[in-house]
Short mmCIF file of C-alpha atoms and ligand atoms in Angstrom, two decimals:
data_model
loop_
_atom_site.label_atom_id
_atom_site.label_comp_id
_atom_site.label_asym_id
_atom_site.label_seq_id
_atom_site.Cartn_x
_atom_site.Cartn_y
_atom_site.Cartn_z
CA UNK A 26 12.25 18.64 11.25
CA UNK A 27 12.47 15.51 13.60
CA UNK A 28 14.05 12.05 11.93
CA UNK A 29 11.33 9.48 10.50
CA UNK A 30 10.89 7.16 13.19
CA UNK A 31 10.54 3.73 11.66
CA UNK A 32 8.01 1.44 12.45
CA UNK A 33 9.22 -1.99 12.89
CA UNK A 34 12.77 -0.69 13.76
CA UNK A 35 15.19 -3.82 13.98
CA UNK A 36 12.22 -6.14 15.18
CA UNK A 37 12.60 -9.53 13.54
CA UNK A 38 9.49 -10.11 12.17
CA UNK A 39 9.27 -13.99 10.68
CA UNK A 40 7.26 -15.11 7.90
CA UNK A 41 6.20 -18.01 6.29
CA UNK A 42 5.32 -17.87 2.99
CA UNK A 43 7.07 -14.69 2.30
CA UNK A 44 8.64 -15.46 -0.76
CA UNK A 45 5.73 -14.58 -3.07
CA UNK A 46 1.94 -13.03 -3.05
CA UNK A 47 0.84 -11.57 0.62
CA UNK A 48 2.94 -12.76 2.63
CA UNK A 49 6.41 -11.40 -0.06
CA UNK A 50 3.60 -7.94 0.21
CA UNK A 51 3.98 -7.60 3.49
CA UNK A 52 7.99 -8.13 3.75
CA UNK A 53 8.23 -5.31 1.60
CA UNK A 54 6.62 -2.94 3.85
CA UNK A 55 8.36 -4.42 6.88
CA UNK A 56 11.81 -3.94 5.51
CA UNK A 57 10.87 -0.51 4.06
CA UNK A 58 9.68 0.42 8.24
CA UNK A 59 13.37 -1.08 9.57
CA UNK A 60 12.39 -4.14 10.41
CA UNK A 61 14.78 -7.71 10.17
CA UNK A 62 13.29 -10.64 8.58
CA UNK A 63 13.34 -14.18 8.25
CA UNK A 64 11.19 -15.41 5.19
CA UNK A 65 10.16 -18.96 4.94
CA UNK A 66 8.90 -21.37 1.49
CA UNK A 67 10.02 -24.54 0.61
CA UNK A 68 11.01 -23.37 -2.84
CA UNK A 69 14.21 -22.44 -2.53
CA UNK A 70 15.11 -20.36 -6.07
CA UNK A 71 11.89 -18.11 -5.17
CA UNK A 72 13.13 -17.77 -1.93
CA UNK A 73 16.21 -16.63 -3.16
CA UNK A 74 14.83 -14.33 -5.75
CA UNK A 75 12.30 -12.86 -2.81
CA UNK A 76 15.20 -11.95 -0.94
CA UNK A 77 17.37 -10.20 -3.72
CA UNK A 78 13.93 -7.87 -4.00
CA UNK A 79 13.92 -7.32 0.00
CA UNK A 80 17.49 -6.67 0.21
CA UNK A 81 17.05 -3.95 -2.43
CA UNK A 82 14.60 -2.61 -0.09
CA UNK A 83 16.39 -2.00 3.33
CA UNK A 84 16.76 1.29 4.56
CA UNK A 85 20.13 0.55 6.49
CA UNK A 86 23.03 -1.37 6.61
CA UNK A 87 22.09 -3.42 9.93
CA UNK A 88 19.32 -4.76 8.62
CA UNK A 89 19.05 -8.66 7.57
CA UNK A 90 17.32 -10.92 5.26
CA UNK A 91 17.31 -14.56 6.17
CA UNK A 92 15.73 -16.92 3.62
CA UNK A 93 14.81 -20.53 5.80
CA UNK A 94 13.57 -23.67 3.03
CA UNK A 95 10.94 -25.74 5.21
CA UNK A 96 7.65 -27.00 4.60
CA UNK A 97 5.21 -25.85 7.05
CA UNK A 98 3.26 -28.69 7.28
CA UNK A 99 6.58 -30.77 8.67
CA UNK A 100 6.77 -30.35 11.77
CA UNK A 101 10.31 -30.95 12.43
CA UNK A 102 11.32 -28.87 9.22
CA UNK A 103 9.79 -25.27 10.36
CA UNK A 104 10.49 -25.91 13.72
CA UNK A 105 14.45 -26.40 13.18
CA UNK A 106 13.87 -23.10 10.56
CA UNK A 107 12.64 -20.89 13.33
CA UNK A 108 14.62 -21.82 15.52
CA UNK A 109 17.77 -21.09 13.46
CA UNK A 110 16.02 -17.32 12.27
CA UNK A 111 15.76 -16.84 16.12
CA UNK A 112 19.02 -18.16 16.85
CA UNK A 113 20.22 -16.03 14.06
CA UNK A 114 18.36 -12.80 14.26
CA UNK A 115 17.27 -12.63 17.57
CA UNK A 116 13.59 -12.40 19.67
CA UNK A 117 10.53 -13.07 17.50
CA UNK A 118 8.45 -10.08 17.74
CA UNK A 119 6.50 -10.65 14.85
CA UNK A 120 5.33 -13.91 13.08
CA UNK A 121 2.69 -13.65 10.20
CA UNK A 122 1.44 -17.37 8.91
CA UNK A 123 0.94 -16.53 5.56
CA UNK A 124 2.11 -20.06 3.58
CA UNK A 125 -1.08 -21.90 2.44
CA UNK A 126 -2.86 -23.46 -0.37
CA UNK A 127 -5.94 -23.45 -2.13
CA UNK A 128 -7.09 -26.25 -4.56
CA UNK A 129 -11.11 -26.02 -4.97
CA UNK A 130 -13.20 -28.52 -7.11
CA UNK A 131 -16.41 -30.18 -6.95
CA UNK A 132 -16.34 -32.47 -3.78
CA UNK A 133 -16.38 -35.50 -4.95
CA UNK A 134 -13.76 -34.74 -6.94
CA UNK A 135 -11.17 -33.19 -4.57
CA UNK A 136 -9.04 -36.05 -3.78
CA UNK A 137 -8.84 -37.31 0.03
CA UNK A 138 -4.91 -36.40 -0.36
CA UNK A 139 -6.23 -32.86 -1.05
CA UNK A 140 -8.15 -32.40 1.92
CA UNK A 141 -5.29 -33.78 4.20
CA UNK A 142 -2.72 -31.85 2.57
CA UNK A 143 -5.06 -28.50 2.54
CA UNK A 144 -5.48 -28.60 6.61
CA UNK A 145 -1.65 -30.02 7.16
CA UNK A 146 -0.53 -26.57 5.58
CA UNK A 147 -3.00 -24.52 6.07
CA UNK A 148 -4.21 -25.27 9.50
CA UNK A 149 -1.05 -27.22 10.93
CA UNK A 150 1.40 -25.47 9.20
CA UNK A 151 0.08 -22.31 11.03
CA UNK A 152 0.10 -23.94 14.43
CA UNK A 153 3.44 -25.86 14.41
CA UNK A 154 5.24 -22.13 13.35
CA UNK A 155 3.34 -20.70 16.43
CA UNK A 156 4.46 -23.58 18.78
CA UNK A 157 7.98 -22.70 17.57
CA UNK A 158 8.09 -19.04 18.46
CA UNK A 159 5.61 -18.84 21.64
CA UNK A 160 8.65 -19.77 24.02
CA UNK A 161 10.79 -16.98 23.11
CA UNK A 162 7.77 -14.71 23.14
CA UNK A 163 6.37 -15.93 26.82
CA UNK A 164 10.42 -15.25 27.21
CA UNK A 165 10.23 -11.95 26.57
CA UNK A 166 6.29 -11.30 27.47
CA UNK A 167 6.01 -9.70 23.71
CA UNK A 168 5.48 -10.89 20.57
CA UNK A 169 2.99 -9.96 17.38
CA UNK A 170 1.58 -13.54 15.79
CA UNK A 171 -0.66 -12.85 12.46
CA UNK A 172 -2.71 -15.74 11.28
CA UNK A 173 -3.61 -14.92 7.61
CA UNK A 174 -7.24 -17.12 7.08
CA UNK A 175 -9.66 -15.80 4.17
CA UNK A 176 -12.80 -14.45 3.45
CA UNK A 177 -13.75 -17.92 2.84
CA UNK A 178 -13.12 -18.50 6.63
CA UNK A 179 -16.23 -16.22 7.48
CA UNK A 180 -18.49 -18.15 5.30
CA UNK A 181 -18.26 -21.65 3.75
CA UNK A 182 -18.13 -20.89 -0.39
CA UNK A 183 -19.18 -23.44 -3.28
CA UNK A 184 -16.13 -25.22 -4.57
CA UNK A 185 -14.02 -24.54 -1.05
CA UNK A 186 -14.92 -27.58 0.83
CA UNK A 187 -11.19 -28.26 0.92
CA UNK A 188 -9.78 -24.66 1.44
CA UNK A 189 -12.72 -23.26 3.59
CA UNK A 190 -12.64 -25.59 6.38
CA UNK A 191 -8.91 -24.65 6.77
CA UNK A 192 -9.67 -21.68 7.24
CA UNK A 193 -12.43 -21.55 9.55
CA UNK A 194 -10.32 -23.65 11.52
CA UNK A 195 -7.78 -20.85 11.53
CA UNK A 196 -10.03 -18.68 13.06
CA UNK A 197 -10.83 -21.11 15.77
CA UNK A 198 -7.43 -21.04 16.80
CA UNK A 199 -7.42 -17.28 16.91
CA UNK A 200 -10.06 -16.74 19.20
CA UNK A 201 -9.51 -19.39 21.40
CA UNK A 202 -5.47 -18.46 21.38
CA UNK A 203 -6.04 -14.28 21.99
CA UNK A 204 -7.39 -15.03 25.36
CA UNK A 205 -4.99 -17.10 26.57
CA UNK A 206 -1.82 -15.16 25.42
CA UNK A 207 -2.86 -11.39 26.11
CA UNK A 208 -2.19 -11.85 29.85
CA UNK A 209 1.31 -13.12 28.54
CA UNK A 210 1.90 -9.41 26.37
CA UNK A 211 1.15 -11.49 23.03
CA UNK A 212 -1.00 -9.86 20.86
CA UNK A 213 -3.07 -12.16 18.06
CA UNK A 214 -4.83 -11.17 14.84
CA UNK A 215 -6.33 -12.89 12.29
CA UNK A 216 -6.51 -11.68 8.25
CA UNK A 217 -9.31 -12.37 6.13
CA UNK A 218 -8.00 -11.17 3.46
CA UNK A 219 -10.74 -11.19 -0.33
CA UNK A 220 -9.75 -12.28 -3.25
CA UNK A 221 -5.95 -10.98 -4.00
CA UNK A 222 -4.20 -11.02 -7.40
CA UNK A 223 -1.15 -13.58 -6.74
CA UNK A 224 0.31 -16.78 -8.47
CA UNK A 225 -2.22 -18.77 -5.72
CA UNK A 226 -5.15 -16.69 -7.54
CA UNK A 227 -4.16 -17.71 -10.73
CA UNK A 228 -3.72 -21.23 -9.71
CA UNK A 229 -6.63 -21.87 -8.27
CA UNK A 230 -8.61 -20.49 -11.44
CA UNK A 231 -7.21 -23.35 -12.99
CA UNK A 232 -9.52 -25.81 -11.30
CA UNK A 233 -12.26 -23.75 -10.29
CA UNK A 234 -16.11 -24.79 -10.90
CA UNK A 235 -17.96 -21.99 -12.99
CA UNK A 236 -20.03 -21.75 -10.18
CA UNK A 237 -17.06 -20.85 -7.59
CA UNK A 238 -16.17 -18.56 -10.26
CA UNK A 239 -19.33 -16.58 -11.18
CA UNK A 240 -19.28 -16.25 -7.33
CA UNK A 241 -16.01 -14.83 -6.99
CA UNK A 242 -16.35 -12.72 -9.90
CA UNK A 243 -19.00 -10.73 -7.66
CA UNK A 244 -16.79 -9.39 -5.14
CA UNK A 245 -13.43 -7.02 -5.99
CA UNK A 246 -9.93 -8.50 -6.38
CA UNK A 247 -6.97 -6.97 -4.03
CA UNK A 248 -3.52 -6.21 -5.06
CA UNK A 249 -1.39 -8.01 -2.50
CA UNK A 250 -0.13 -4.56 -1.52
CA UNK A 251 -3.38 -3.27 -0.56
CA UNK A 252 -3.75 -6.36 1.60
CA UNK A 253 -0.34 -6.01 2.87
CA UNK A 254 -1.02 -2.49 4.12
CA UNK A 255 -4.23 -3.35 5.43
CA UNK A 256 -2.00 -5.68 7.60
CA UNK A 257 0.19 -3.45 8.79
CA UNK A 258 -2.18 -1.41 9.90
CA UNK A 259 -3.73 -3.64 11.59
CA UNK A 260 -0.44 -4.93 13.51
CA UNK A 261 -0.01 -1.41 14.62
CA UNK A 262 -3.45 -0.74 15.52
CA UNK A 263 -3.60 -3.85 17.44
CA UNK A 264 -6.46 -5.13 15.61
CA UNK A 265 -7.77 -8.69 16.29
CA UNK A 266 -9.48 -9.45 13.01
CA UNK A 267 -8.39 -7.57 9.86
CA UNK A 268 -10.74 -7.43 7.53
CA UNK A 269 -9.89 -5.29 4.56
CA UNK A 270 -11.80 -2.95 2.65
CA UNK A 271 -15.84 -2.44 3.09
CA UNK A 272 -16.91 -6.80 1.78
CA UNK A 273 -14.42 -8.32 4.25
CA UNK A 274 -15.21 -6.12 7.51
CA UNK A 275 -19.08 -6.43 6.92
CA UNK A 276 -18.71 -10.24 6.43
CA UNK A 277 -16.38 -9.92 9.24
CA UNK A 278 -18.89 -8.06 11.51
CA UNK A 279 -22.41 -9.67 10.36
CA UNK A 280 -21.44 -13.07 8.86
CA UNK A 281 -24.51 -15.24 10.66
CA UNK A 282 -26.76 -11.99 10.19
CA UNK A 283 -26.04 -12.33 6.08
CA UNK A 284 -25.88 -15.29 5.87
CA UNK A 285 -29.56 -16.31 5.00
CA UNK A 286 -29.27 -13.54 1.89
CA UNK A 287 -25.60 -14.68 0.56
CA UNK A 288 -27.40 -18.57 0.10
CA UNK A 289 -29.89 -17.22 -1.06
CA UNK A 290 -27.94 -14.61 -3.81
CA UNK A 291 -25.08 -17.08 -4.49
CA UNK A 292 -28.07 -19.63 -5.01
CA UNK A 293 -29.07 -17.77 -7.64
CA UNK A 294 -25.91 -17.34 -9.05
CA UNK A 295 -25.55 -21.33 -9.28
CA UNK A 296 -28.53 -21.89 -11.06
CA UNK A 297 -27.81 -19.23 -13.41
CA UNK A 298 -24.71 -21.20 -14.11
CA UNK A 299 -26.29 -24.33 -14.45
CA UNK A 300 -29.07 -23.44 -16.88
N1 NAP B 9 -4.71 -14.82 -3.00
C1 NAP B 9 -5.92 -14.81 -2.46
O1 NAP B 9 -6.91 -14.51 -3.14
C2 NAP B 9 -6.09 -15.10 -0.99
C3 NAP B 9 -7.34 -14.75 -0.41
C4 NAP B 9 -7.52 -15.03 0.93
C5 NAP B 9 -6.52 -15.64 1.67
N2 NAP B 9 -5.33 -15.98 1.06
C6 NAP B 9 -4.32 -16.63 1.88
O2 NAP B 9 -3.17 -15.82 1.94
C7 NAP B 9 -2.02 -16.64 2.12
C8 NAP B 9 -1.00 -16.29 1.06
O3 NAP B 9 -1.52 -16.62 -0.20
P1 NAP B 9 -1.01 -15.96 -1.55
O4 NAP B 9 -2.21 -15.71 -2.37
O5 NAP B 9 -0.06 -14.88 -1.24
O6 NAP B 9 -0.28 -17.23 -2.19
P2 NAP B 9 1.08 -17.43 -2.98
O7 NAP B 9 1.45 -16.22 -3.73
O8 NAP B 9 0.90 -18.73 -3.70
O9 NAP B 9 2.12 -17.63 -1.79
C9 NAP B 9 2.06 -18.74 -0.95
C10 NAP B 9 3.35 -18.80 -0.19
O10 NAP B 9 3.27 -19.93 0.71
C11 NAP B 9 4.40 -20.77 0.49
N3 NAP B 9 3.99 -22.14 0.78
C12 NAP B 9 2.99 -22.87 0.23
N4 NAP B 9 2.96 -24.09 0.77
C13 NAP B 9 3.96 -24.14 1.69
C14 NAP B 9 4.45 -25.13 2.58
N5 NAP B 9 3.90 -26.35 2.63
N6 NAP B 9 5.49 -24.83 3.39
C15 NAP B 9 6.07 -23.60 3.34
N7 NAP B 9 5.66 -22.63 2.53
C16 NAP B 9 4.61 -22.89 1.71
C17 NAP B 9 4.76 -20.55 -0.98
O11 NAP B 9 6.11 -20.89 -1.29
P3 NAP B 9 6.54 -22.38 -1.77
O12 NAP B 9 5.48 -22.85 -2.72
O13 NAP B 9 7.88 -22.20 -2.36
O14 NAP B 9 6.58 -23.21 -0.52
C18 NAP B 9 4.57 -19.04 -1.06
O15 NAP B 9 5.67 -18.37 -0.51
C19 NAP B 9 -2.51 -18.08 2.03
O16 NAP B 9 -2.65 -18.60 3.33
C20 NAP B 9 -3.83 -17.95 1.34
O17 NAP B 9 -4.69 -19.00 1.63
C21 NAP B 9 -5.09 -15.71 -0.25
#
């Protein structure tokens, strides 16, 4: 019988948003494949408490948890953070962009502070973390970056006029980075993860229309472990887009093909609502 060879042996894989939901998912398969990680939040007691879970998790002694505080969407702040998990922990060869938000609402109701915060985090946040780590990876010519978007980046969805166009950004800045940085040995996905059962979930029910919500309710919730093997997967597999489970890859795949029938179901779905 040969030893287990582990996965992600003592890479450094860096995370933002890993103290809760997907991104927390997906540090708990990391550390349980060998890996070192640097987890990123601004809150610092659930970063804290994330780690205590991660720690319990390691499979040996080398292996090391950093927990960073920094807001994504400062510049400055997660800069200075990866550079110290780097400086700490050593060459970047993963980074998975999983901190975001999601507030939806009725348009005119979403305040303008909401939409500027929604992109800074979501859409900045990601790109400032990737500005931080590409040196050391076009250092090293390796390096795994993981954008984490949404289904709701495939397709524009009632009550997400905030969230959605974060997204879709997101994938914009996957497909125009992968080109640019294969030549360079660094390999880009992007996650669309559906509808996953975590604390963002169960805020963003709090201020959903019924209409977002009878159109949500037609598609299957994730466990963030299911997403977070999905991504694994797809990290080893050198996928581009992840798209888990059957919903996500179709959208994935066919998007501007379905697209005429999903107005036309969720449509009906709205009026239903309405009436
Ligand atoms: N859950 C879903 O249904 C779903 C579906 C599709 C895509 N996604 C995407 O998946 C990603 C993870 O979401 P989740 O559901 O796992 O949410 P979550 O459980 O609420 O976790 C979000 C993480 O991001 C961190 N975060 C938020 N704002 C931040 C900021 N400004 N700076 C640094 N860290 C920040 C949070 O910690 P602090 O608050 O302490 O900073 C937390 O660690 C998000 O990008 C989300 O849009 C989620």
């Amino acid at each position: 019988m040969g030893q287990k060879q582990y996965k992600f042996n003592q890479q450094h894989a860096i995370i933002t948003g890993g103290s809760s939901g997907i991104g927390k998912a997906v540090a708990k398969l990391l550390v349980q494949e060998g890996a070192n990680l640097s987890i990123i939040a601004r809150n610092k007691a659930k970063l804290d408490q994330a780690r205590t879970e991660l720690q319990a998790l390691k499979i040996n002694s080398q292996q090391s948890i950093l927990a960073l505080a920094a807001d994504v969407a400062k510049e400055e702040e997660i800069t200075q953070a990866i550079k110290n998990a780097i400086a700490k922990l050593g060459h970047p060869h993963i980074l998975i962009t999983s901190a975001g938000i999601a507030i939806p609402g009725y348009f005119m109701e979403i305040t303008r502070a909401v939409f500027n915060r929604t992109m800074e985090v979501n859409y900045f946040g990601t790109l400032y973390a990737i500005r931080a780590v590409l040196p050391a990876m076009e250092r090293e010519g390796k390096g795994n970056i993981v954008l984490i978007s949404s289904g709701a980046g495939l397709i524009g969805l009632y009550g997400y006029s905030a969230y959605s166009p974060s997204k879709f950004a997101l994938r914009g800045l996957a497909e125009s980075l992968r080109g640019e940085l294969k030549p360079k040995g660094i390999k880009v996905s992007i996650v669309y993860p559906p509808d996953t059962d975590t604390p963002q979930l169960v805020a963003e029910n709090k201020t959903k229309p019924p209409e977002t919500k009878a159109i949500t309710a037609t598609a299957e919730t994730w466990s963030p472990e299911g997403v977070a093997q999905a991504i694994i997967k797809g990290i080893v597999t050198s996928q581009f887009a992840i798209a888990p489970g059957l919903e996500m890859t179709l959208l994935d795949r066919l998007h501007s093909i379905l697209r005429p029938v999903l107005n036309w179901y969720f449509d009906k779905i709205v009026e239903k609502v309405k009436n």
